[in-house]
Every structure is written in structure tokens, then in C-alpha cells.
Coordinates of C-alpha atoms in Angstrom, one line a residue:
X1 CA 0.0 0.0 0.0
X2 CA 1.8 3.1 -1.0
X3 CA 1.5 6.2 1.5
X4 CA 1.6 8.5 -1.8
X5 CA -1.8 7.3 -3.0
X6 CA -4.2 6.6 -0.2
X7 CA -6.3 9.0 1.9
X8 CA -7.7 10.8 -0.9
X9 CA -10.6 11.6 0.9
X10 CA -9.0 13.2 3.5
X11 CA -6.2 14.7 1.5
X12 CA -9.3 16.5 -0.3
X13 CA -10.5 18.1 2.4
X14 CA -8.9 21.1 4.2
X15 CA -7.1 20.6 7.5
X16 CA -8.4 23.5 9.1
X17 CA -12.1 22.0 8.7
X18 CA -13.8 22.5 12.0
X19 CA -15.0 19.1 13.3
X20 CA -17.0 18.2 16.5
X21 CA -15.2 16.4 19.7
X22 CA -16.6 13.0 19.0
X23 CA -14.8 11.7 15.9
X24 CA -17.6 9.7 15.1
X25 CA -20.0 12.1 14.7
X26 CA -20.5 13.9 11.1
X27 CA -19.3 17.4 10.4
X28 CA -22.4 20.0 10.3
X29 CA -24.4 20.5 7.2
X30 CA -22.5 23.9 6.1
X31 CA -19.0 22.6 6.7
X32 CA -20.2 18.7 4.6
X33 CA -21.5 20.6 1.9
X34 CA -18.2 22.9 1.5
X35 CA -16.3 19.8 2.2
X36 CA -18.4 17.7 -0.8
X37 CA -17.9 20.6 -3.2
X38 CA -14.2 21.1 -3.1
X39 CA -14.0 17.0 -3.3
X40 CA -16.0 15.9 -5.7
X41 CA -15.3 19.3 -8.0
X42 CA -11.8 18.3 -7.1
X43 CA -12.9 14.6 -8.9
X44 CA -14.6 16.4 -11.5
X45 CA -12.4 18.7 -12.9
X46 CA -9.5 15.7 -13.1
X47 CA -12.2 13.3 -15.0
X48 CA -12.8 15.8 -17.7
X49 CA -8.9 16.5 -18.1
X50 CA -8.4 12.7 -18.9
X51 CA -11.1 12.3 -20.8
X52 CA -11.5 15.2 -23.5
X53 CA -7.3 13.2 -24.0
X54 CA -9.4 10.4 -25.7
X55 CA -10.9 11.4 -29.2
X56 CA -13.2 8.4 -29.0
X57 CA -14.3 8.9 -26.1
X58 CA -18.0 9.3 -27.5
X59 CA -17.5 6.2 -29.1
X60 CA -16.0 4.2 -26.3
X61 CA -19.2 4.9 -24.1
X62 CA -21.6 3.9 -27.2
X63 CA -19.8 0.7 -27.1
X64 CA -20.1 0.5 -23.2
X65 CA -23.7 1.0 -23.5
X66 CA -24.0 -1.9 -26.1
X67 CA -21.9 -4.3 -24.1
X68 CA -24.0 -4.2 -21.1
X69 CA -27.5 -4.0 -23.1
X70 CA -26.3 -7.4 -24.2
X71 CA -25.7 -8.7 -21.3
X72 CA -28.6 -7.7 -20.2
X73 CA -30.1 -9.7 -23.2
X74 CA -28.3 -12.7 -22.5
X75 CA -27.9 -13.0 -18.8
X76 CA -28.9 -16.5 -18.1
X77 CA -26.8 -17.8 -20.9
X78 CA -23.4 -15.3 -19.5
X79 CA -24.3 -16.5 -15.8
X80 CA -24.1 -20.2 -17.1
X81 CA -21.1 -20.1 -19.2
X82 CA -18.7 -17.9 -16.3
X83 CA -19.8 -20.7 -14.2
X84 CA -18.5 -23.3 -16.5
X85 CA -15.7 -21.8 -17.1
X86 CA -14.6 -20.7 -13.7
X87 CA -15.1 -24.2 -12.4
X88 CA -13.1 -25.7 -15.3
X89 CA -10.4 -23.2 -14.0
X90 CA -10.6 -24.9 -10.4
X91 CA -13.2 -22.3 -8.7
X92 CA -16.4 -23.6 -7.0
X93 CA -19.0 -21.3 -7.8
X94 CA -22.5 -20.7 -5.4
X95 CA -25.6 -19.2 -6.4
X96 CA -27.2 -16.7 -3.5
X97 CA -30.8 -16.0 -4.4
X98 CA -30.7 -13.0 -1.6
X99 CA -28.7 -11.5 0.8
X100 CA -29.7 -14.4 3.5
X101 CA -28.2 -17.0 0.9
X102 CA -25.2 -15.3 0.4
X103 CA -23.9 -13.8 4.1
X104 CA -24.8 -17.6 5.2
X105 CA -23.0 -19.4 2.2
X106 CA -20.1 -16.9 2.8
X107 CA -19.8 -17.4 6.8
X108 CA -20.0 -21.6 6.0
X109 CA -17.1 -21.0 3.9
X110 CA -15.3 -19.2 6.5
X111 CA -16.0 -21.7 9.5
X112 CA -15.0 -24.8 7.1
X113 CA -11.5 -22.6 6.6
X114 CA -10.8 -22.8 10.3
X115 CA -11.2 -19.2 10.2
X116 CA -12.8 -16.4 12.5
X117 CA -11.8 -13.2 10.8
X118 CA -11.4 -12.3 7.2
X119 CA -9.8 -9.3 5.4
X120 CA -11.8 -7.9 2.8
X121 CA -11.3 -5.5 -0.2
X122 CA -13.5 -2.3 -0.9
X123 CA -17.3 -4.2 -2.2
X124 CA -20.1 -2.5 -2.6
X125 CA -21.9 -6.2 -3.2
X126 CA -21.0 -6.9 0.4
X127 CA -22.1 -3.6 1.9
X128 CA -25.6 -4.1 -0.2
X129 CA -25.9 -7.8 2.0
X130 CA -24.9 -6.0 5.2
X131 CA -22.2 -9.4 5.0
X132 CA -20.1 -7.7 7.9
X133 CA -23.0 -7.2 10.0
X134 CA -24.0 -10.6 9.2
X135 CA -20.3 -11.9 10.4
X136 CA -20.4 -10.4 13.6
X137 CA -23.9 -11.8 14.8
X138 CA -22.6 -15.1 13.7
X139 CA -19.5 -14.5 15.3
X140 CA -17.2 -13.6 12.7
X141 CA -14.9 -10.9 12.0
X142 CA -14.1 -9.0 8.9
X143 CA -11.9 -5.9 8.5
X144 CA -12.1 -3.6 5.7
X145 CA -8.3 -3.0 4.0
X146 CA -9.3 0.0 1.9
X147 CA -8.2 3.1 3.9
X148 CA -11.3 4.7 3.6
X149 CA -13.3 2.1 4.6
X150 CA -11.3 1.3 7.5
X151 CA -11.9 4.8 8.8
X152 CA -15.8 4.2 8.3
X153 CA -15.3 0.9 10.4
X154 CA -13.2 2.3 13.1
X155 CA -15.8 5.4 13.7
X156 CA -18.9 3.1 13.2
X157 CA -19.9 4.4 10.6
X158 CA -21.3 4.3 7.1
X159 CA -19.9 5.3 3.5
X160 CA -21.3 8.6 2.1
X161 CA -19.6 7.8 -1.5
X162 CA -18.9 5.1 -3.7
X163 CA -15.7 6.1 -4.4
X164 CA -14.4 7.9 -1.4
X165 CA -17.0 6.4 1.3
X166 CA -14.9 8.6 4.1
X167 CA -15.4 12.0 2.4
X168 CA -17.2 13.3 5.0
X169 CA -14.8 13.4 7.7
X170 CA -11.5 15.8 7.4
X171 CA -7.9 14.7 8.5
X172 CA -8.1 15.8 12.1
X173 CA -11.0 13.7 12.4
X174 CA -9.4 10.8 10.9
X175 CA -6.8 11.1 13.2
X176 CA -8.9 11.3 16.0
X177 CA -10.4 8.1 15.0
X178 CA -7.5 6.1 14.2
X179 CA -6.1 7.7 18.1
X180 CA -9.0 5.7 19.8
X181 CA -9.7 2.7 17.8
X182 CA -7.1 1.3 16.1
X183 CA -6.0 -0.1 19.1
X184 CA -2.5 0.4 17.4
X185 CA -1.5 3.9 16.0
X186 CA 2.0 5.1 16.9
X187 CA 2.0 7.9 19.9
X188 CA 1.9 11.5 18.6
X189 CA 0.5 10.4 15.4
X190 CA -0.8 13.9 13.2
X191 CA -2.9 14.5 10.5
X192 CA -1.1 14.7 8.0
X193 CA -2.1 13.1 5.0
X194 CA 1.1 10.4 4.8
X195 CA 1.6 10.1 8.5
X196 CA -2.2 8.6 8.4
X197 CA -1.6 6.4 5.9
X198 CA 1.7 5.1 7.4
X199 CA -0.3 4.1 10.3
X200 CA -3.1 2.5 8.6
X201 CA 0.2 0.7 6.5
X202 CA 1.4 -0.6 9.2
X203 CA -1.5 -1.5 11.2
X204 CA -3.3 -3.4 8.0
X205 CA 0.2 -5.0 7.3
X206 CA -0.3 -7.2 10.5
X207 CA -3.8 -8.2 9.2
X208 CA -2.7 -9.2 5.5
X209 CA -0.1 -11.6 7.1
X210 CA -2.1 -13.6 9.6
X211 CA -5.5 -13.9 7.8
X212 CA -6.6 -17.1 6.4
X213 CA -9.5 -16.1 4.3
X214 CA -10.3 -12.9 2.2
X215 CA -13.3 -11.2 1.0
X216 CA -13.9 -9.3 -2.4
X217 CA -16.5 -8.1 -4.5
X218 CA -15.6 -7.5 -8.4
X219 CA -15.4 -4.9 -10.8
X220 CA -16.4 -7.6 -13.8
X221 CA -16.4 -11.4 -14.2
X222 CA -15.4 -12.6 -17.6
X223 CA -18.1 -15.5 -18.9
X224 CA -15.7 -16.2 -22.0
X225 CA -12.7 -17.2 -19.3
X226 CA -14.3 -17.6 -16.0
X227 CA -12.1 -14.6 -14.7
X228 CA -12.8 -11.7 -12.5
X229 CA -11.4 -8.4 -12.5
X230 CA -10.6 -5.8 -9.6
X231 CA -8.9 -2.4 -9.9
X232 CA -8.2 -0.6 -7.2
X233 CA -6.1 2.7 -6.3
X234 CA -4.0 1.2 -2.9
X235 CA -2.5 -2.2 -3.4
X236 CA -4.1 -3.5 -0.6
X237 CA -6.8 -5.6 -3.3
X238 CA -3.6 -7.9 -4.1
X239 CA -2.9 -8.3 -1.1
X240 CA -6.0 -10.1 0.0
X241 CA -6.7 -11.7 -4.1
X242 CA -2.9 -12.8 -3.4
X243 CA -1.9 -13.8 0.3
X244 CA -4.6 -15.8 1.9
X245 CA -5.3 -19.7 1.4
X246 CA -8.8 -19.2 1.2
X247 CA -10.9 -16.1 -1.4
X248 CA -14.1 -15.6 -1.5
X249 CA -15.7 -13.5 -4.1
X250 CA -19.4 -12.3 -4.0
X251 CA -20.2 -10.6 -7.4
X252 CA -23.5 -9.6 -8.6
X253 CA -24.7 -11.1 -11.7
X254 CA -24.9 -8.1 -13.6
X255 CA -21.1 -7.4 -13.3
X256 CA -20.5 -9.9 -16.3
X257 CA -19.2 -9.3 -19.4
X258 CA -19.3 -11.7 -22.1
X259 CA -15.5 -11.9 -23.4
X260 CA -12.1 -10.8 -22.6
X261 CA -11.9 -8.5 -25.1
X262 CA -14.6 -6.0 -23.6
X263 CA -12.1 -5.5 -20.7
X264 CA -10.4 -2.7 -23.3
X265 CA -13.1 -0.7 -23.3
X266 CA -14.0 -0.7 -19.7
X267 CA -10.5 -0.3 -18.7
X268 CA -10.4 3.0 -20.2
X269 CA -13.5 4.5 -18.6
X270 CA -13.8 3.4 -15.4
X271 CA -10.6 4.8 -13.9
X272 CA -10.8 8.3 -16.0
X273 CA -14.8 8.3 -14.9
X274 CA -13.9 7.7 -11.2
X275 CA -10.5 8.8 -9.8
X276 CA -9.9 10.8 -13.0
X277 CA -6.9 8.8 -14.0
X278 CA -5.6 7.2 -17.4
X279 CA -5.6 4.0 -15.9
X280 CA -6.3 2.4 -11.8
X281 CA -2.6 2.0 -10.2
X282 CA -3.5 -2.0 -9.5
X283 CA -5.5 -4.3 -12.1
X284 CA -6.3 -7.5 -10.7
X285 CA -7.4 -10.4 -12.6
X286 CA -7.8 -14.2 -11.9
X287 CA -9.6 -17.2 -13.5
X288 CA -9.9 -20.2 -10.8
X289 CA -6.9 -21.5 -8.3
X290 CA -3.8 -22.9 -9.7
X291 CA -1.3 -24.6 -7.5
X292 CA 1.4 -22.2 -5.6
X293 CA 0.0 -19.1 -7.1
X294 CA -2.5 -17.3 -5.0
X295 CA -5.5 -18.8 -3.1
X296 CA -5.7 -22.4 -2.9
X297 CA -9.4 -22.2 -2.4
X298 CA -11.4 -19.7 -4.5
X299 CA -15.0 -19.3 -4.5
X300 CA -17.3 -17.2 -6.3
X301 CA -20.9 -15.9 -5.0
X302 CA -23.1 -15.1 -8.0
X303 CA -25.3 -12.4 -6.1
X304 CA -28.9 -12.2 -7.4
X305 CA -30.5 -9.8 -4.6
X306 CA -33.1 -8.5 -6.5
X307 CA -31.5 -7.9 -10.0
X308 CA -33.5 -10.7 -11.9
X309 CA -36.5 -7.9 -10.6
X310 CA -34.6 -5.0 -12.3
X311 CA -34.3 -7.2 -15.8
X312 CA -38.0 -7.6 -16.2
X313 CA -38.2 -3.8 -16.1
X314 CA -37.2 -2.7 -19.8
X315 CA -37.2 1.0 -18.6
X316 CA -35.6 0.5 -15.3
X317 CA -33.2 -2.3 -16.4
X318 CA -30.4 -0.4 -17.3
X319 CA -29.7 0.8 -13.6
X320 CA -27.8 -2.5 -13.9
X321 CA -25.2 -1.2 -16.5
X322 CA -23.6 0.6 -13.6
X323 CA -19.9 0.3 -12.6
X324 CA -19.8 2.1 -9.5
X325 CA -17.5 4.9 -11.3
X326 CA -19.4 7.7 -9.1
X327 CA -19.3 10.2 -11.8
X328 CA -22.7 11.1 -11.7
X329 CA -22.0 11.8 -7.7
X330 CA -19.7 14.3 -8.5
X331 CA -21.9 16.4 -10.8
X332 CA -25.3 15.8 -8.9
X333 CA -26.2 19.0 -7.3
X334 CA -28.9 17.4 -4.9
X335 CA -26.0 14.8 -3.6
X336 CA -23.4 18.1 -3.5
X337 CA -25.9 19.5 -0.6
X338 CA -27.3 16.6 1.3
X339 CA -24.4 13.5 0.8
X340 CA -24.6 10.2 0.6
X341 CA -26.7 9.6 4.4
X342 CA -29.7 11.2 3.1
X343 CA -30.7 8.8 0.6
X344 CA -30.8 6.1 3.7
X345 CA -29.1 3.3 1.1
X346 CA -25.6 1.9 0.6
X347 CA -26.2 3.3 -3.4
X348 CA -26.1 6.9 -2.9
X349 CA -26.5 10.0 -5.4
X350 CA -28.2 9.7 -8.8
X351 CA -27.7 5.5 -9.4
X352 CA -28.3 4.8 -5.9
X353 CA -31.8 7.0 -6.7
X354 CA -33.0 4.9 -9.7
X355 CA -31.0 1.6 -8.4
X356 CA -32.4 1.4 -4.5
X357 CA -35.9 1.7 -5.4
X358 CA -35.8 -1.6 -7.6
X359 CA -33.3 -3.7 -5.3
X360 CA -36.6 -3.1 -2.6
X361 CA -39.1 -2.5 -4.0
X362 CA -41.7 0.1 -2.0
X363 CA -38.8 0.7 0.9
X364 CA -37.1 3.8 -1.3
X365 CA -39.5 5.1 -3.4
X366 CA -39.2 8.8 -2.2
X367 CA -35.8 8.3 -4.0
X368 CA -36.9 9.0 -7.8
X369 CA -37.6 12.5 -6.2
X370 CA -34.3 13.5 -5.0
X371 CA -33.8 14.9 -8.0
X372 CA -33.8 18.1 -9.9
X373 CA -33.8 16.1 -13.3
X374 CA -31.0 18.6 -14.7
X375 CA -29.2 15.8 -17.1
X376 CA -25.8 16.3 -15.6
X377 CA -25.9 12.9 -14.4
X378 CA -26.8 11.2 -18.0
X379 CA -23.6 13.3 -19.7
X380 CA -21.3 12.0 -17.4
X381 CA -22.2 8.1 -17.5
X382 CA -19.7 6.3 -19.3
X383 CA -22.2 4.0 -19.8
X384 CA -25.0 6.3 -20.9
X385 CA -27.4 5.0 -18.5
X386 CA -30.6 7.5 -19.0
X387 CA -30.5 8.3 -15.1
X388 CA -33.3 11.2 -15.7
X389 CA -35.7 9.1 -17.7
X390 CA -35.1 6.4 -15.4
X391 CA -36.3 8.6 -12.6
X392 CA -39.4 9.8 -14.5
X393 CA -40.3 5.8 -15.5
X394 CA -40.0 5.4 -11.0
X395 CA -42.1 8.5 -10.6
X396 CA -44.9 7.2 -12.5
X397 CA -44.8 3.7 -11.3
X398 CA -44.6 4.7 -7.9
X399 CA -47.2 4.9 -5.1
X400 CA -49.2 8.4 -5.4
X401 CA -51.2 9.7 -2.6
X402 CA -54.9 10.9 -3.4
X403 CA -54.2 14.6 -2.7
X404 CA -51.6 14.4 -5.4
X405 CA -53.5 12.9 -7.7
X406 CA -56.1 14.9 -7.3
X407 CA -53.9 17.9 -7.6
X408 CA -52.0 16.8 -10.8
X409 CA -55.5 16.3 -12.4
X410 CA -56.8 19.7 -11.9
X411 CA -53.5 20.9 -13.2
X412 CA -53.8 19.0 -16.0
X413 CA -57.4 20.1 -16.7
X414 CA -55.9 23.6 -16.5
X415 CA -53.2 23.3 -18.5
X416 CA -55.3 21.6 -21.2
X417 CA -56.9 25.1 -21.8
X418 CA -55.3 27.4 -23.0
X419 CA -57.9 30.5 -21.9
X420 CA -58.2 29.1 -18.6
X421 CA -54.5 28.6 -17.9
X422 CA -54.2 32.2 -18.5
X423 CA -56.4 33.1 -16.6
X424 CA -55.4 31.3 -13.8
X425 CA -51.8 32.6 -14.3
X426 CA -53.2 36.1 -13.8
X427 CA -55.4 35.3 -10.5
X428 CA -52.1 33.8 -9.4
X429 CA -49.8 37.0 -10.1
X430 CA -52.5 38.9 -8.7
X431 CA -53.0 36.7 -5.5
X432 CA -49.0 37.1 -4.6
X433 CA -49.0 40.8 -5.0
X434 CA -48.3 41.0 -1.2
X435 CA -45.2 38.8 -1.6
X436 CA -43.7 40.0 -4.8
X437 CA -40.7 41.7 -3.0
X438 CA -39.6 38.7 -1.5
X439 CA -40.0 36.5 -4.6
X440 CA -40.8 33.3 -3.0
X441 CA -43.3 32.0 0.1
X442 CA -41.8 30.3 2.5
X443 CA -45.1 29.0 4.5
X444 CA -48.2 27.8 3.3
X445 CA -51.4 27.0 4.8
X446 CA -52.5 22.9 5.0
X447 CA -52.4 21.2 2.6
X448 CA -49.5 23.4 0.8
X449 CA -47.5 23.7 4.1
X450 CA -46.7 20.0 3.0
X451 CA -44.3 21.6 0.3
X452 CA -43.1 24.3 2.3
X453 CA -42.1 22.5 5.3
X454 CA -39.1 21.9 3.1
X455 CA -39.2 24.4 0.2
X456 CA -40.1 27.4 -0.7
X457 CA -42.4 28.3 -3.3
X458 CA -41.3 30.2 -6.3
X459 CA -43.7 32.9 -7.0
X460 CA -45.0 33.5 -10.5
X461 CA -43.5 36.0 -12.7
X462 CA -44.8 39.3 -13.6
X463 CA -45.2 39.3 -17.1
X464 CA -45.2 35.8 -18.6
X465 CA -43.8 34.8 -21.9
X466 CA -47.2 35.4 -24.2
X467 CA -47.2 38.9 -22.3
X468 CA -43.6 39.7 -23.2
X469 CA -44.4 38.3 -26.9
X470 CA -47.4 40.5 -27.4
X471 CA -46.0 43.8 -26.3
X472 CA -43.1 43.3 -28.8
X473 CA -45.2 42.6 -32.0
X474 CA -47.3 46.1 -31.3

């Protein structure tokens, strides 16, 4: 793990950020929001550097986009033929209809290794299943080797990013954290970006030597070969893929491609889409065991979890196309102001609002609304997913209270009018004479205090655009 490369959170973030006593509690709204915009800006900036390099880079995400709609076309088939494959290559392959399935088949894995702890590499698959969670009420232990993640761990806490799940502490908070729960930090330890890593080097060293059994998700899982891919920005993915006797990978089925070959296009935007790099620092790919190279005992956890629900959706289904880059994070407004917390799911931001929803269904459906349906999102994908029609699709699908309804329909009626929409336009400018200097209401009576609890209302303008156009053809 090289000191030069991890923290990036943290090294992000200023070091003068104001932080409360407890280190695990969050910072405050203003100082998480200033703390989100210089990160993920940060992020942003470096991704479009890297990527206006590539003149194909239009092309590369059409060919993204086609790659996955195929697999989405041929899933059963893919699923079949990687597990062929990867047992040819010496893997033993399990198939977890749900999260239960899989933390169980995961912990009988880990008890028939002799095991009680495991070290794991950044998943999201394995955050989704709560597997940790799982381990300790069985009795189990897993420790997270990514930097960040081990700082959400220690403070008992939960990612706010895909990418960078500790952005929302700062330095001094991390070192605060790492003072009075690693157990092991050196005395007089600061906050400097490379004296934190050092310690999380040294202390993580100690656990990639004496663990038996290891714990990854995957970025891909080649049907042609069997093989499965992570990348990964600290080097402390090969160590767990690499040291252990025993790997165990759970991998969602949708995270299959169907040959080798469509690793060259993926490999060029997933790192400059994430981290903003030409390519990840470690690229790690097996197919199987083989004798004195790596884990002696490999297994592989096709995850199902709700994703054979997300096919049947034609609309929704490309939510699955995903690869976790975070780009459309980093240009969300709504997740810029509220992080990841708010959405109340381990897929935050714009994928996590369109993705959540159909992973349980009738659990997020407020989700589709965190939204301002502004697009950024969609030009960012490098897989093209259609985040803002797949939001409207959820809207409309969703649950709808009656006073809603009944709301939208007399707008509708309205607006199907033409000489009564304009005349409701002028009782309306009429109506908010009082408030005109302000611009906005902040409090409404019942039912409209239901909006305003949380927004204000925008108040309608004072000439409107058939006004403007028929005082300039006189």
C-alpha cells in the first residue's frame, strides 16, 4: 500500500475544517457541503482532463452501452457459461438468491477454513448484503483494507460515496479516529495526509499476514474465461486476491461481461470516470486456483439480490449497467448539498436513486424525487445510463397519494386550456401581490404547508412569456 496514493478523501479536504469532539459524529451541514464541493469538483475537474485526452471517447461509451445492453439480453446464458468456465479453472461457484443466501454461504465457507476473521477488499456487493454485520452476529470478524473504509469501520460508521466512502470526515477527524480505535497507532501520530496512511500501512500490514481467508467483490467477471477483474487505487486488493489460502468472491450477476476482449473498453473509462486517472494504479485479474499461485481455495458468490427484478423492467433495467465509477455523484447537485446519508441506502446520489428503489421495492420510493432532473448525471455516465428518464419511469410507477393525484389532475385540466390557464396565471400573479418583493413563500397553509415545510415556493413572474411576446409585436 503506497502512502503517496491513499487518503484521498482526506487529502481532499482542508485541514483546518472544523470538526465536533466525538470523531464519530459527522461534520455540520455547512461545513459537509463545503467539504463535498471542493472534493467531488476536485474529482470532477480531473475526469474531464483525462477524458477530453481520448478522441473516441464518445464512441467508447456507445460501445459501453451496447456491451452491457447485451448482457442484459443474454444473462442466463453469460451466468451459465462464467460458471463453467470458472469451475473448469478450479473455482467452486454458489448461487445466492438474496442477501440471506449469500452472508450464510459466505460465513460456512469461512467456519469450514478454520477461520474467524477475514480481510476484505472495498465491495459495494458486500455492503448491499450488510455481510459484515452478518459476520459479527454469527461471530465472525471482517476488517475492511481500503483506507477509507477502515476509517468508516473504526468510527462506526457508514460510507457517504462510492468512491471515497470517508469524504465526510477531514484529517483531524481521521486522526482522532484512528487515536481511539485502532487499538494500534503510533504515539503523537498527526494528521497529515502520509503520517495517516503510514499508520493504517502498518496497522493493516499485521492483518494481510495472519488472515486465512479474504473477501472481495468484483469490478467484472469474464463469462468467456471464467475470470474476475478488480482495480483498485492502494494495493491492498492484491494483497487479500494474493496472500490468503482461502478467497471468497461475491459478485452480482450483472457485473458480467461476455468476453475478454470488452475489458479494453472498460478499462479506459472506469478509472478516468472515477478517480480521473488514465488507468487504476493495481489491475487484478484471476480465472480459478492454480497450484502455488494465489489462493488455494477460491470461490465465487453469483449475487442475485433482486436484480432478476430489475431485468424484467425494460425502462428501469439499465440501472444494472452501472460500474460504481461515481461520476454522476460528483456532478449531482442534490447529492453536492445533502451527501450520501440522506438517501438512507448503501447506493447513494443519482444510481443509488433509480437503483435502490428496484433492489426493494416500496422501501425507497421517495428516491426518484431527489432529483432536480438537470441531465448532468446522463452526460457524465460512461455507460450512458438514461438516469433522468429512469427517474421519471419510477415517478410514474410509484405509489401516489390521493391529494396528489387529485392535484395533478386539476393541473392538468388547466393546463389543457389554454384561456383558462391564462387566466389562472393572472389570479395567481395577482393573489402574490403581497409577496412580490420577496419572490418566494416560505409558509403555506395545509395542505401546501406539506411543500413548504421543506421548500419554498417560487412565486409567478410578472409578465409571462405570451405577455412579453405580445408587447413586442405592437
Amino acid at each position: 500500500m503506497s502512502t503517496h496514493e491513499i487518503v484521498p478523501a482526506a487529502s481532499l479536504i482542508p485541514a483546518d475544517a472544523p470538526f465536533p469532539k466525538a470523531a464519530k459524529v459527522a461534520l455540520g451541514m455547512p461545513q459537509l457541503r463545503k467539504n463535498l464541493a471542493h472534493a467531488t469538483g476536485t474529482i470532477r475537474a480531473k475526469r474531464a482532463n483525462v477524458a477530453g485526452e481520448l478522441d473516441d471517447w464518445e464512441a467508447l461509451r456507445d460501445a459501453a452501452a451496447a456491451i452491457k445492453a447485451d448482457v442484459q439480453h443474454r444473462l442466463p446464458e453469460l451466468a451459465i457459461e462464467f460458471e463453467r468456465n470458472a469451475i473448469a479453472a478450479g473455482a467452486q461457484v454458489h448461487w445466492a438468491r438474496d442477501a440471506k443466501e449469500a452472508n450464510e454461504i459466505a460465513a460456512r465457507i469461512v467456519r469450514d477454513a478454520g477461520a474467524e476473521e477475514v480481510v476484505k477488499v472495498k465491495s459495494m456487493a458486500t455492503q448491499e448484503i450488510e455481510l459484515n454485520e452478518h459476520f459479527e452476529a454469527v461471530g465472525l470478524k471482517a476488517y475492511e483494507t481500503d483506507l477509507a473504509e477502515l476509517i468508516v469501520q473504526l468510527a462506526e460508521d457508514k460510507p457517504s460515496h462510492i468512491l471515497v466512502p470517508a469524504i465526510h470526515y477531514n484529517r483531524t477527524q481521521i486522526r482522532d479516529i484512528f487515536d481511539q480505535k485502532m487499538g494500534d497507532a503510533p504515539t503523537g501520530l498527526t494528521d497529515e495526509p502520509a503520517a495517516l496512511a503510514e499508520a493504517a500501512r502498518l496497522h493493516l500490514r499485521r492483518r494481510f499476514l495472519s488472515a486465512k481467508v479474504a473477501v472481495s467483490g468484483a469490478n467484472f467477471a469474464v463469462a468467456e474465461t471464467g475470470s474476475l477483474v478488480v482495480v483498485e487505487s492502494e494495493g491492498n486488493g492484491r494483497m487479500c486476491l494474493t496472500m490468503p489460502e482461502t478467497l471468497i468472491s461475491i459478485v452480482g450477476i450483472e457485473k458480467l461481461l461476455p468476453s475478454f476482449a470488452d475489458l479494453e473498453v472498460f478499462m479506459q473509462l472506469l478509472p478516468r470516470s472515477s478517480t480521473g486517472e488514465r488507468m487504476n494504479p493495481y489491475t487484478s485479474v484471476w480465472t480459478g486456483a492454480r497450484e502455488g499461485d494465489g489462493p488455494k481455495d477460491v470461490h465465487v458468490i453469483l449475487l442475485d439480490n433482486g436484480r432478476t427484478g430489475v431485468l424484467a423492467d425494460e425502462v428501469g433495467r439499465q440501472a444494472l449497467s452501472c460500474i460504481r465509477c461515481s461520476a454522476c455523484l460528483n456532478v449531482c447537485p442534490v447529492y453536492e448539498r445533502t451527501g450520501g446519508h440522506a438517501y438512507g441506502h448503501v447506493y447513494p446520489g443519482p444510481i443509488g436513486a433509480i437503483l435502490a428503489p428496484q433492489l426493494e421495492p416500496g422501501r425507497h420510493d421517495d428516491l426518484p424525487y431527489a432529483s432536480s432532473l438537470c441531465g448532468a448525471c446522463y452526460e457524465v455516465c460512461p455507460v450512458k445510463i438514461d438516469i433522468p428518464e429512469v427517474l421519471v419511469h419510477l415517478r410514474q410507477r410509484g405509489p401516489h397519494q390521493a391529494g396528489e393525484q387529485a392535484a395533478m389532475g386539476a393541473a392538468r385540466a388547466v393546463m389543457a386550456r389554454p384561456a383558462l390557464w391564462r387566466a389562472a396565471l393572472r389570479a395567481a400573479r395577482f393573489g402574490s401581490m403581497p409577496w412580490r418583493r420577496k419572490g418566494f413563500l416560505r409558509r403555506l397553509p395545509w395542505p401546501g404547508s406539506r411543500w413548504t415545510v421543506s421548500r419554498d415556493l417560487p412565486l409567478p413572474p410578472k409578465e409571462d412569456f405570451r405577455d412579453w411576446w405580445k408587447e413586442r409585436q405592437r
